[in-house]
CSV table of C-alpha atoms and ligand atoms in Angstrom, one decimal:
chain,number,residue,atom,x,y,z
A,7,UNK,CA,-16.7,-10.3,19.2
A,8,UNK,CA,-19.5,-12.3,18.4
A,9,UNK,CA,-19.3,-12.8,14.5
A,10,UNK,CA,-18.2,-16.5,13.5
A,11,UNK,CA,-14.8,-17.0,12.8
A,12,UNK,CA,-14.4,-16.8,8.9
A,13,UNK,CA,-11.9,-19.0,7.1
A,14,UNK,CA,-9.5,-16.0,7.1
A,15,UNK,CA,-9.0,-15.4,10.5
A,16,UNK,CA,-8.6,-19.2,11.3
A,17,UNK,CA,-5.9,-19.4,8.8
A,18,UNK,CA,-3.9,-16.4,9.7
A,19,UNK,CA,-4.8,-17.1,13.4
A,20,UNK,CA,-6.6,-14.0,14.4
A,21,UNK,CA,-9.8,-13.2,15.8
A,22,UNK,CA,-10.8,-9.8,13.4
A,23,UNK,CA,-11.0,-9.9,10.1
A,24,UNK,CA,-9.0,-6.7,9.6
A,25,UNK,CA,-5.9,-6.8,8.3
A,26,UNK,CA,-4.1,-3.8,8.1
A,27,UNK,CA,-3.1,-2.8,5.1
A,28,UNK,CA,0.9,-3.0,4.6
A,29,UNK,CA,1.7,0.7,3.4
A,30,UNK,CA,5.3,1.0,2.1
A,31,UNK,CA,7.2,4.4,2.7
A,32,UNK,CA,6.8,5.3,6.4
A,33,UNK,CA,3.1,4.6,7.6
A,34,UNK,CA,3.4,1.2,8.8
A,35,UNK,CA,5.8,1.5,12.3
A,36,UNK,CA,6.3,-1.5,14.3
A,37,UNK,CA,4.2,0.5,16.9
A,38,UNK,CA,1.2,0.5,14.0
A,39,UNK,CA,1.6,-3.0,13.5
A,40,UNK,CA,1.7,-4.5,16.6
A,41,UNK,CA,-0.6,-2.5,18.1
A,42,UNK,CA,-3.4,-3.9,15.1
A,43,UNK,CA,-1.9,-7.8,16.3
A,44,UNK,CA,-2.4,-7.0,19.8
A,45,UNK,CA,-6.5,-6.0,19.1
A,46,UNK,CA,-6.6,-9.7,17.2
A,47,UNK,CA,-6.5,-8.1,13.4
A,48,UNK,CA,-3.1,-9.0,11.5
A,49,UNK,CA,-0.6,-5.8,11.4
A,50,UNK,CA,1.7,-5.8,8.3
A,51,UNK,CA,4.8,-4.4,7.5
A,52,UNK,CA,5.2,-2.6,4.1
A,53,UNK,CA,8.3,-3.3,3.3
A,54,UNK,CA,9.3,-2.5,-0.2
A,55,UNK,CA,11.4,0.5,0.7
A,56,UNK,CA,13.2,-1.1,3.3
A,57,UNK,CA,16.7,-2.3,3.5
A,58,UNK,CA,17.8,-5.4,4.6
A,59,UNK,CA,19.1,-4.4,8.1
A,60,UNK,CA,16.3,-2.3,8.8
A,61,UNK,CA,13.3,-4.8,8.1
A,62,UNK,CA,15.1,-7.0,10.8
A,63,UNK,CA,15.3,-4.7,13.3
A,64,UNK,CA,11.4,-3.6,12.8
A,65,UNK,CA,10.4,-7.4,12.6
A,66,UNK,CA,12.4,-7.8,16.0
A,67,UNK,CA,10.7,-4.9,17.2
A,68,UNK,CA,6.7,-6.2,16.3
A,69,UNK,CA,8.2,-8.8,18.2
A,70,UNK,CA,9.3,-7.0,21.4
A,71,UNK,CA,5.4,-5.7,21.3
A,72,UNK,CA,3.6,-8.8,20.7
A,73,UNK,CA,3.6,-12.7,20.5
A,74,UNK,CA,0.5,-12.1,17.4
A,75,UNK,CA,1.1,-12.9,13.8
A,76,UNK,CA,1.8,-10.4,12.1
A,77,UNK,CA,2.6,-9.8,7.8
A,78,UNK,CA,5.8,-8.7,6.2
A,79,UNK,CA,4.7,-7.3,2.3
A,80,UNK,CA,7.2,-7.0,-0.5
A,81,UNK,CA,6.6,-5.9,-4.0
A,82,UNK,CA,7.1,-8.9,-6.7
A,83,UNK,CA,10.6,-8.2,-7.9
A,84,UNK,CA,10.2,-6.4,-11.6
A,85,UNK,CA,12.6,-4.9,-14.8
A,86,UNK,CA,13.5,-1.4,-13.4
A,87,UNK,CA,14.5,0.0,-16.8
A,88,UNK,CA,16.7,3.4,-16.9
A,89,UNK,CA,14.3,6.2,-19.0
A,90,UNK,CA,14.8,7.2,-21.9
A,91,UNK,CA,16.6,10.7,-21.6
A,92,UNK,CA,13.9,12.3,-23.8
A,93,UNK,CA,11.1,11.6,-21.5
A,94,UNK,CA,13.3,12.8,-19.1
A,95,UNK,CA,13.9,16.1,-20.3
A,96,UNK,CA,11.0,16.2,-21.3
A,97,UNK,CA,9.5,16.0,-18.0
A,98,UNK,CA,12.3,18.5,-16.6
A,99,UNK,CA,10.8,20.7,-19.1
A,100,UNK,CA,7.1,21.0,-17.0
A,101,UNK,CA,8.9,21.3,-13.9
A,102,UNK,CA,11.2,24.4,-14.5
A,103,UNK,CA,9.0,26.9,-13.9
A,104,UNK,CA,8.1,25.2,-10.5
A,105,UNK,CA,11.6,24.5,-9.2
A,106,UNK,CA,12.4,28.4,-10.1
A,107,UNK,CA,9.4,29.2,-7.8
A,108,UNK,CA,10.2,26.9,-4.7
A,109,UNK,CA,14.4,28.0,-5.6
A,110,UNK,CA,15.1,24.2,-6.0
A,111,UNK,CA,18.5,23.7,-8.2
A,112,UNK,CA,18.5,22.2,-11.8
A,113,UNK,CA,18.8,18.8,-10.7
A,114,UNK,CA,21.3,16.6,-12.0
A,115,UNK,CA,20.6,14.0,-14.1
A,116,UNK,CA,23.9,12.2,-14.6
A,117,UNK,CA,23.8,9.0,-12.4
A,118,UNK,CA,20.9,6.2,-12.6
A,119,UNK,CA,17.5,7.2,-11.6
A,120,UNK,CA,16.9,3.6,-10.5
A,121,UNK,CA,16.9,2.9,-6.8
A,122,UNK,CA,18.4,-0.6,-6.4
A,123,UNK,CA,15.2,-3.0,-4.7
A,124,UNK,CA,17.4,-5.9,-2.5
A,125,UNK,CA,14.5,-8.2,-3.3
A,126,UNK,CA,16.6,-11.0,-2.5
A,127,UNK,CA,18.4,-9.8,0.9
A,128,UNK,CA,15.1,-8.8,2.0
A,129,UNK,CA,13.5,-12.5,1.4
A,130,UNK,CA,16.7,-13.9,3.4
A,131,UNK,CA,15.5,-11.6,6.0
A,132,UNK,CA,11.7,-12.8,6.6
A,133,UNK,CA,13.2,-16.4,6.0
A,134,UNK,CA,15.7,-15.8,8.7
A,135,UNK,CA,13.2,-14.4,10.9
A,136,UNK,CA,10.4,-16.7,10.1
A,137,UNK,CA,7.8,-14.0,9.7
A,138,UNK,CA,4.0,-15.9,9.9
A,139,UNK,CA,2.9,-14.1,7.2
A,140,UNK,CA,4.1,-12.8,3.6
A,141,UNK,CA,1.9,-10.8,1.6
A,142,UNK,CA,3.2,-9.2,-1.8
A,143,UNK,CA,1.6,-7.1,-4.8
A,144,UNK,CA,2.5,-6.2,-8.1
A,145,UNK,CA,2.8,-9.8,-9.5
A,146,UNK,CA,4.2,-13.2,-8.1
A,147,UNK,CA,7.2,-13.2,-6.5
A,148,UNK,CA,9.5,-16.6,-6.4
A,149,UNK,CA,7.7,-18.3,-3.3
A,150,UNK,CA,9.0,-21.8,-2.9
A,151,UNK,CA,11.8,-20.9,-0.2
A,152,UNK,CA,8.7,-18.7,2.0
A,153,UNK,CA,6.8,-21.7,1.7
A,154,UNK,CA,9.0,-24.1,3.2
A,155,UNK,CA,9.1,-21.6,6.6
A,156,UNK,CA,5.5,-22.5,7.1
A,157,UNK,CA,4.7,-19.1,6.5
A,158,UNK,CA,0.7,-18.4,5.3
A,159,UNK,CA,1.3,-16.4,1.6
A,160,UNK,CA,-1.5,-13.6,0.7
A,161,UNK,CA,-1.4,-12.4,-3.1
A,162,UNK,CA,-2.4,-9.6,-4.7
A,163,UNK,CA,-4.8,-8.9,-7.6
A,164,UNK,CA,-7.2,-6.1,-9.1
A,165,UNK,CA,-8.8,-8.7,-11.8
A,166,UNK,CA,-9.9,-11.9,-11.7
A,167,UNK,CA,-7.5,-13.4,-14.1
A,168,UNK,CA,-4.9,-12.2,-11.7
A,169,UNK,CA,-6.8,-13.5,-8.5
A,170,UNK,CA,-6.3,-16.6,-10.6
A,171,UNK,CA,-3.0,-16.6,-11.3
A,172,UNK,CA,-2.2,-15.7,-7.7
A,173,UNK,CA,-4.2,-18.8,-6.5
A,174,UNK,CA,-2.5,-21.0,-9.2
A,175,UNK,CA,1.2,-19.6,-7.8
A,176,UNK,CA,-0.3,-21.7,-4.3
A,177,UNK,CA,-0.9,-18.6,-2.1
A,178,UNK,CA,-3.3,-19.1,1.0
A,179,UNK,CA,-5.3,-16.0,0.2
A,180,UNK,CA,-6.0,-13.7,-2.0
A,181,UNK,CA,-6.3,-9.8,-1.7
A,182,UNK,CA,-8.9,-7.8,-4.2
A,183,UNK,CA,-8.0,-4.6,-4.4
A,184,UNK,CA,-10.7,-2.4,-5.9
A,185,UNK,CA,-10.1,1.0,-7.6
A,186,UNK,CA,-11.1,2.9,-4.6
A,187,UNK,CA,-8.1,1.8,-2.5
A,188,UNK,CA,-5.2,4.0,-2.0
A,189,UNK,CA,-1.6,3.6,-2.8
A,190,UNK,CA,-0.5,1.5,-5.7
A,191,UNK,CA,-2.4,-0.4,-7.9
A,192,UNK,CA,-1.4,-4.1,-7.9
A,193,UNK,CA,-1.9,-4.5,-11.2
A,194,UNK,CA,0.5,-7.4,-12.9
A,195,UNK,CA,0.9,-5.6,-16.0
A,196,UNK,CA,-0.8,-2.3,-16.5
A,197,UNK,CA,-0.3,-2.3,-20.5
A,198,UNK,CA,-2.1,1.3,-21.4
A,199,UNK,CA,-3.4,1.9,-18.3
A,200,UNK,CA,-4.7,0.3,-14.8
A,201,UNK,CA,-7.7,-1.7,-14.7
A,202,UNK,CA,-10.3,0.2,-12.5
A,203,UNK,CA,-12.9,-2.3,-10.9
A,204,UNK,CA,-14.5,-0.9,-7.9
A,205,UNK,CA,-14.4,-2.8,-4.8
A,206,UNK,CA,-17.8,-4.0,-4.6
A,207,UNK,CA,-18.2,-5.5,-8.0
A,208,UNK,CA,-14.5,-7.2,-8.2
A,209,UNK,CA,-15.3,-8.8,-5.0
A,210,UNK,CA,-17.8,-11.2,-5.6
A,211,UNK,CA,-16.3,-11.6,-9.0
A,212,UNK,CA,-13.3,-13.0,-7.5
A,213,UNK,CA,-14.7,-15.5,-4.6
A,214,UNK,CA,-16.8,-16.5,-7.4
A,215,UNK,CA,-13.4,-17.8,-9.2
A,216,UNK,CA,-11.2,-18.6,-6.6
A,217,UNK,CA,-11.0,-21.6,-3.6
A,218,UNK,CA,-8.4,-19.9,-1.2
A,219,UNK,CA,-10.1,-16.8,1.2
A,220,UNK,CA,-10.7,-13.8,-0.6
A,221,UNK,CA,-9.5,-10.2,1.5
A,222,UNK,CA,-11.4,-7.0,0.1
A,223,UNK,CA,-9.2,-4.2,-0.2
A,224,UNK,CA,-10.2,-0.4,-1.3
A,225,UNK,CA,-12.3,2.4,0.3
A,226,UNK,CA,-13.6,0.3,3.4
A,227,UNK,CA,-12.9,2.2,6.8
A,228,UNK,CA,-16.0,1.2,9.1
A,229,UNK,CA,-18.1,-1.3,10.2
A,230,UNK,CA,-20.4,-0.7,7.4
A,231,UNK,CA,-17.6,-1.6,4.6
A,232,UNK,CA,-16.0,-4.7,6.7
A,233,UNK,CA,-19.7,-6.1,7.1
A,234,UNK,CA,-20.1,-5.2,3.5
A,235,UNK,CA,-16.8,-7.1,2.5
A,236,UNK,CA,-18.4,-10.0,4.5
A,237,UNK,CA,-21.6,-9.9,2.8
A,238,UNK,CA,-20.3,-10.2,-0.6
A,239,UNK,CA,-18.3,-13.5,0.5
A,240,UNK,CA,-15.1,-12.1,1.7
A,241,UNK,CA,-13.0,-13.8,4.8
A,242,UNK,CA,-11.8,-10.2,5.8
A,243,UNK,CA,-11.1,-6.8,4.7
A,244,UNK,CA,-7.5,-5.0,4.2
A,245,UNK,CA,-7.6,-1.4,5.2
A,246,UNK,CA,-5.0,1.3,4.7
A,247,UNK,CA,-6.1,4.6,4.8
A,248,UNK,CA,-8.1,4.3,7.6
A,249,UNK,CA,-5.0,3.3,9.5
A,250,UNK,CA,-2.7,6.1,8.1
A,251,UNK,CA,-4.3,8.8,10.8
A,252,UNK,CA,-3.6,6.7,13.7
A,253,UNK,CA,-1.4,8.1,16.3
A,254,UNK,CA,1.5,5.3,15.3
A,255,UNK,CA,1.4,6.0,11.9
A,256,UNK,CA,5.0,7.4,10.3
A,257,UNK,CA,3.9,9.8,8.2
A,258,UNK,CA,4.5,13.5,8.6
A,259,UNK,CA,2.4,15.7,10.3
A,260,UNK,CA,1.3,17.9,6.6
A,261,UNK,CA,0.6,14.4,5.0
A,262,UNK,CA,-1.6,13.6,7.8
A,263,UNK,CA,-3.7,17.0,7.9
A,264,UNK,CA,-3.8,16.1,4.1
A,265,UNK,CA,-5.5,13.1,4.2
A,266,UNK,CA,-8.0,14.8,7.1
A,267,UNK,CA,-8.6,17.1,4.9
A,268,UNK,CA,-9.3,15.3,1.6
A,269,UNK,CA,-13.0,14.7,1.0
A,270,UNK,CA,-14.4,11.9,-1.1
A,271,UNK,CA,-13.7,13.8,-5.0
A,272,UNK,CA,-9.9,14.8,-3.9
A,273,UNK,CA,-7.9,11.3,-4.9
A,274,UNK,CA,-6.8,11.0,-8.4
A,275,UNK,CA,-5.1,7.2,-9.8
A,276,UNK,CA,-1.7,8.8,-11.5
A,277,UNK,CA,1.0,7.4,-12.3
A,278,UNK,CA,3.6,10.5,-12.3
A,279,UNK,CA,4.9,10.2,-8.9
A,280,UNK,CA,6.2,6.7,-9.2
A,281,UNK,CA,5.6,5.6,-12.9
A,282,UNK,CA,2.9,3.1,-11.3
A,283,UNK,CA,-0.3,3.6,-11.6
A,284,UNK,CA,-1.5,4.7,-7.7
A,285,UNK,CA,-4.5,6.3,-6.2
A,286,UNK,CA,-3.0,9.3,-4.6
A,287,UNK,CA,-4.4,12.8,-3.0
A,288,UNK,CA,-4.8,15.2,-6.1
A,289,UNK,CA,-2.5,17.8,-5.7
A,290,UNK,CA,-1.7,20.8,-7.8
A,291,UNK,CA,1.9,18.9,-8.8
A,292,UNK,CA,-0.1,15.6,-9.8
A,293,UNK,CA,-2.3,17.9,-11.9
A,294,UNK,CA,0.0,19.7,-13.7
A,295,UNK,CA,2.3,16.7,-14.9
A,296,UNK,CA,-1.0,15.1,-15.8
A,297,UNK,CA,-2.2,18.2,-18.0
A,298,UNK,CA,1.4,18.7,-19.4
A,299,UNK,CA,0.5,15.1,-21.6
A,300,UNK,CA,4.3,14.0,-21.5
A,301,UNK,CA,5.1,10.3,-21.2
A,302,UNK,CA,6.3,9.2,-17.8
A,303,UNK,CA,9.7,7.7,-16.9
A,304,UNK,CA,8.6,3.8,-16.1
A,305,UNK,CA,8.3,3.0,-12.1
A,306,UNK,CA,10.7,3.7,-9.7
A,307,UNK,CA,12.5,6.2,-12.4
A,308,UNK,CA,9.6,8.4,-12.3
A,309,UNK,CA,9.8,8.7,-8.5
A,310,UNK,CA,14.1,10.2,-9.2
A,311,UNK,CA,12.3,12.2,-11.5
A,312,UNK,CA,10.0,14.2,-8.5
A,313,UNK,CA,12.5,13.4,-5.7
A,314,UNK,CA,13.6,17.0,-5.1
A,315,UNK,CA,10.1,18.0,-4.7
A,316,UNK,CA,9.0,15.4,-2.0
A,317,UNK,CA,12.3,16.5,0.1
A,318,UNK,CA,11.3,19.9,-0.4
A,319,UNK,CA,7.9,19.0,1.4
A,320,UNK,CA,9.7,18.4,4.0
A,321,UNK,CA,11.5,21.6,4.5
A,322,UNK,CA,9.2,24.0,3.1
A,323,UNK,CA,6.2,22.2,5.4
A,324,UNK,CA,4.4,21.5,2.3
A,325,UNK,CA,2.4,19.2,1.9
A,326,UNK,CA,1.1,18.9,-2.0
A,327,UNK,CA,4.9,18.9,-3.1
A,328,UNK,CA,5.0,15.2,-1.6
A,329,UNK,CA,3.3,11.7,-2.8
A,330,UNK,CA,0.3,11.6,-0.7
A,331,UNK,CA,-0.8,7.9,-0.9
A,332,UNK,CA,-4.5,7.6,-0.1
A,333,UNK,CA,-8.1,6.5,-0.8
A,334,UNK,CA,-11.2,7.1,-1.7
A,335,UNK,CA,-12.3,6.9,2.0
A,336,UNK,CA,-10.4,9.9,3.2
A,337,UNK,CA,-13.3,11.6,5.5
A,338,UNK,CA,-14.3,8.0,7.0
A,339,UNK,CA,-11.1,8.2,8.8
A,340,UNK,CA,-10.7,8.6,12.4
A,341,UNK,CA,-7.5,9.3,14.1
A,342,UNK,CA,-8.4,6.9,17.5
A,343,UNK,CA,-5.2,5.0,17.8
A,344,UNK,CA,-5.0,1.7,16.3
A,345,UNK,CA,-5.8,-0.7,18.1
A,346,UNK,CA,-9.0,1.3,19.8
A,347,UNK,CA,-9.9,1.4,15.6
A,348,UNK,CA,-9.4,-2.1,15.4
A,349,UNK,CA,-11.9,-2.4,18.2
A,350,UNK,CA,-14.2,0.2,16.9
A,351,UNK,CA,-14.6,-1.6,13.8
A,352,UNK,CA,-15.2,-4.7,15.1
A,353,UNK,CA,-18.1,-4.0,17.2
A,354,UNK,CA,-19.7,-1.6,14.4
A,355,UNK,CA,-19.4,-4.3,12.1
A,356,UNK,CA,-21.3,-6.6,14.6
A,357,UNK,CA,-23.8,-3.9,15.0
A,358,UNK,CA,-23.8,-4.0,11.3
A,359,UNK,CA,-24.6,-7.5,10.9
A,360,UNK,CA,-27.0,-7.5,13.3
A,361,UNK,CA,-29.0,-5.4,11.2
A,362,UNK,CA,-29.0,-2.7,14.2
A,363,UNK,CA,-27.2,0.5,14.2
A,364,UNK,CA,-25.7,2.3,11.7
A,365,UNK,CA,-22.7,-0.2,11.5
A,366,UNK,CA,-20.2,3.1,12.2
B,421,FMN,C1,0.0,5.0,1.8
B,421,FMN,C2,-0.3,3.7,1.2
B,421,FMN,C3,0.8,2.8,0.9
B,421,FMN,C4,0.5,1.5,0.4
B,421,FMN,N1,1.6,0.7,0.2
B,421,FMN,C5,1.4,-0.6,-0.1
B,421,FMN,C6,2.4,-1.6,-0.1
B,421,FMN,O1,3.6,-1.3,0.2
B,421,FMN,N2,2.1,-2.9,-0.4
B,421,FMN,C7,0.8,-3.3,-0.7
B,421,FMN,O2,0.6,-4.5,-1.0
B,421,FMN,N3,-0.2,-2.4,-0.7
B,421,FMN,C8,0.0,-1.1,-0.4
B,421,FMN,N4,-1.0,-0.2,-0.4
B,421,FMN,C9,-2.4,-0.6,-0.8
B,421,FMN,C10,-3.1,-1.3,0.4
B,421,FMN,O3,-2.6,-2.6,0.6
B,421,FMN,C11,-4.6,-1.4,0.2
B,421,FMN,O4,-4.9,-2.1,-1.0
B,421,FMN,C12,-5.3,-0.1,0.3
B,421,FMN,O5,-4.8,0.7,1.3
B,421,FMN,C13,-6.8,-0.4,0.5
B,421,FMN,O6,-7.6,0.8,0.3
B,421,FMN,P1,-7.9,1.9,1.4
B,421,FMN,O7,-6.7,2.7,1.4
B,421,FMN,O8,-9.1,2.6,0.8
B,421,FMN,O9,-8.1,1.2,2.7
B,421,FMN,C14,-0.8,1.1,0.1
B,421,FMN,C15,-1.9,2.0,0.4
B,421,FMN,C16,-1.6,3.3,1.0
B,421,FMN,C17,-2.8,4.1,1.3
C-alpha cells in the first residue's frame, strides 16, 4: 500500500493503520485476530470476560497463526458494588410480564450479582506471555509491571481531559472513541450520564492536545472513514463493527443477521444491559427498561440483572433478548473475511486519498 507510514503503524510495527477493534464477549477469536495481523493491521484480543487460563491459550493460539503483533485489551480494574435490592426489585418488577411470556422462572436473587473480574491473574498472564501490545478502556489501569515487558500501551478516552490523563499515565497512544462507536463507552467516570462527542469533532480535539499517536475509533468501516481519520490528524483508525460480520467472528449467527440488518437509526447508547453506558442495537428489551424510568443496578450487576434473557437468546434463537453490541455503522459492513477487509480498506483508503474513487 502506497500511503506513508504514519507514526502509528511504526510504533506498533504494522504496515495498515487499522487496528481492529478488541470486542469483549465472543467476537474477537484468535482466528479474527490473527487473520487482521497477518493482512499488516494489529488484531486485538478483548479480553475482559476472559479467565486467566483461557486468555493464555488464545494468546498461544494468535501465536500458532502468526509471528505479527498483535493487542491483548483489558478493562481498568473498577469498584463493582452489590445493588441496592430496591433497584433490584424494582427492575424485576418491568421484567415479569416478559419472563411470564418467554416461560423463564422467577429468577433468584439470593447470591451476589457481581461476576468476580481476575484483573490481576489476567495481567500475570500478558506479562507472562509478553503480549506486544496492551490496550485498555474504562480508565487507567496500574501499568508499571506492562511497561517493564516492553510492551507498546494504547489508552482509551471519549474527552479530551481523559485523552490527557491517558497520555499523562505514559501510554504510547491514545484511542478516541467517538459516540458513534459500538460497544461500551470508555468513559472514566460517566457521572449522570456519558459524554457523546461524535468522532469527527473529538478527533482533532484530541491530537490538538496530546503528543503520543491519536487512533479514531467510532462509526468508520471504509476507506472513506480511515482516510477521514487520517485527514483530521489521526495515526490510524480502530474499527469494531465492521469486523463483527467477518466469517471468524464469535458471535452467534441471530446477532450477526442483527447487526446486517440494523440500518443507520437502529443503535441506541443504554446502559441497562451492563449498567455501562454502551452503544448497542435497539431492541424491544432495551426499550422497554429504558421507558420503565427505573434506576439501573451499577455495571456488571445490571448485566445478572438481564442474564436469563441473553441465555434465553440462545435457545429460543432470539436475537433481541441478547446484548447486541454495535455501531452506528451497521449497513457499511461487509461480511468478506478479515483479512480480505483489511485489504479492502486499505486500497479504498488509498483511492480515497488520492482524491479518486469513491474511497469504498
Ligand atoms: C461488540 C463490541 C464489543 C466491544 N468491546 C470492547 C472491549 O472489550 N474493549 C474495548 O476497549 N473496546 C470495546 N469495544 C469498542 C471498540 O474498541 C471501538 O471503540 C468501537 O468498536 C469503534 O466503533 P465501531 O464499532 O463503529 O467501529 C467494543 C465494540 C463492540 C462493537
Amino acid at each position: 500500500v502506497a500511503w506513508p507510514s504514519t507514526r502509528l503503524t511504526e510504533l506498533l510495527g504494522i504496515t495498515v493503520p487499522i487496528v481492529q477493534a478488541p470486542m469483549a464477549g465472543g467476537p474477537t477469536t484468535p482466528e479474527l485476530v490473527a487473520a487482521v495481523s497477518e493482512a499488516g493491521a494489529l488484531g486485538s484480543i478483548g479480553a475482559a470476560t476472559l479467565q486467566p487460563d483461557e486468555l493464555r491459550a488464545a494468546i498461544r493460539r494468535v501465536r500458532e497463526l502468526t509471528a505479527r503483533p498483535f493487542a491483548v485489551n483489558l478493562f481498568a480494574p473498577h469498584e463493582r458494588p452489590e445493588p441496592d435490592p430496591d433497584v433490584v426489585e424494582a427492575i424485576d418488577a418491568v421484567l415479569a410480564p416478559l419472563r411470564r411470556e418467554l416461560g423463564l422462572p422467577e429468577p433468584d436473587r439470593s447470591g451476589s450479582l457481581v461476576p468476580p473480574y481476575p484483573f490481576e491473574e489476567l495481567v500475570d498472564v500478558l506479562i507472562a506471555e509478553r503480549v506486544p501490545v496492551f490496550s485498555f478502556t474504562f480508565g487507567i489501569p496500574p501499568l508499571d509491571q506492562i511497561r517493564e515487558t516492553g510492551a507498546r500501551i494504547i489508552g482509551t478516552a471519549t474527552t479530551v481531559a481523559d485523552a490527557e490523563a491517558v497520555e499523562r499515565a505514559g501510554v504510547d497512544a491514545v484511542v478516541a472513541q467517538g459516540s458513534e462507536a459500538g460497544g461500551h463507552r470508555g468513559t472514566f467516570d460517566e457521572g449522570d450520564g456519558p459524554p457523546l462527542v461524535g468522532t469527527l469533532a473529538l478527533v482533532p480535539q484530541v491530537v490538538d492536545r496530546v503528543g503520543v499517536p491519536v487512533v479514531a475509533s467510532g462509526g468508520i468501516a471504509d476507506g472513506r472513514g480511515l482516510a477521514a481519520a487520517l485527514v483530521l490528524g489521526a495515526g490510524g483508525a480502530q474499527i469494531g463493527t465492521a469486523f463483527l460480520t467477518c466469517p471468524e467472528s464469535g458471535i452467534p449467527d441471530m446477532y450477526r443477521r442483527a447487526v446486517l440488518e440494523a440500518g443507520d437509526v437502529d443503535t441506541v447508547v443504554s446502559a441497562a444491559q451492563t449498567g455501562r453506558s454502551a452503544r448497542m442495537i435497539r431492541t424491544p428489551l432495551v426499550e422497554e427498561l429504558e421507558r420503565a424510568g427505573v434506576p439501573f443496578a451499577p455495571y456488571p450487576a445490571q448485566g445478572a440483572l438481564v442474564f436469563d434473557f441473553w441465555l434465553a437468546a440462545a435457545e429460543l434463537d432470539r436475537a433481541e433478548l441478547r446484548l447486541l453490541l454495535a455501531g452506528q455503522a451497521t449497513a457499511l459492513t461487509r461480511s468478506l473475511p478479515a483479512g480480505e477487509l483489511v485489504g479492502t480498506i486499505a486500497a479504498e483508503t488509498e483511492a480515497a486519498l488520492a482524491g479518486g474513487a469513491s474511497g469504498r
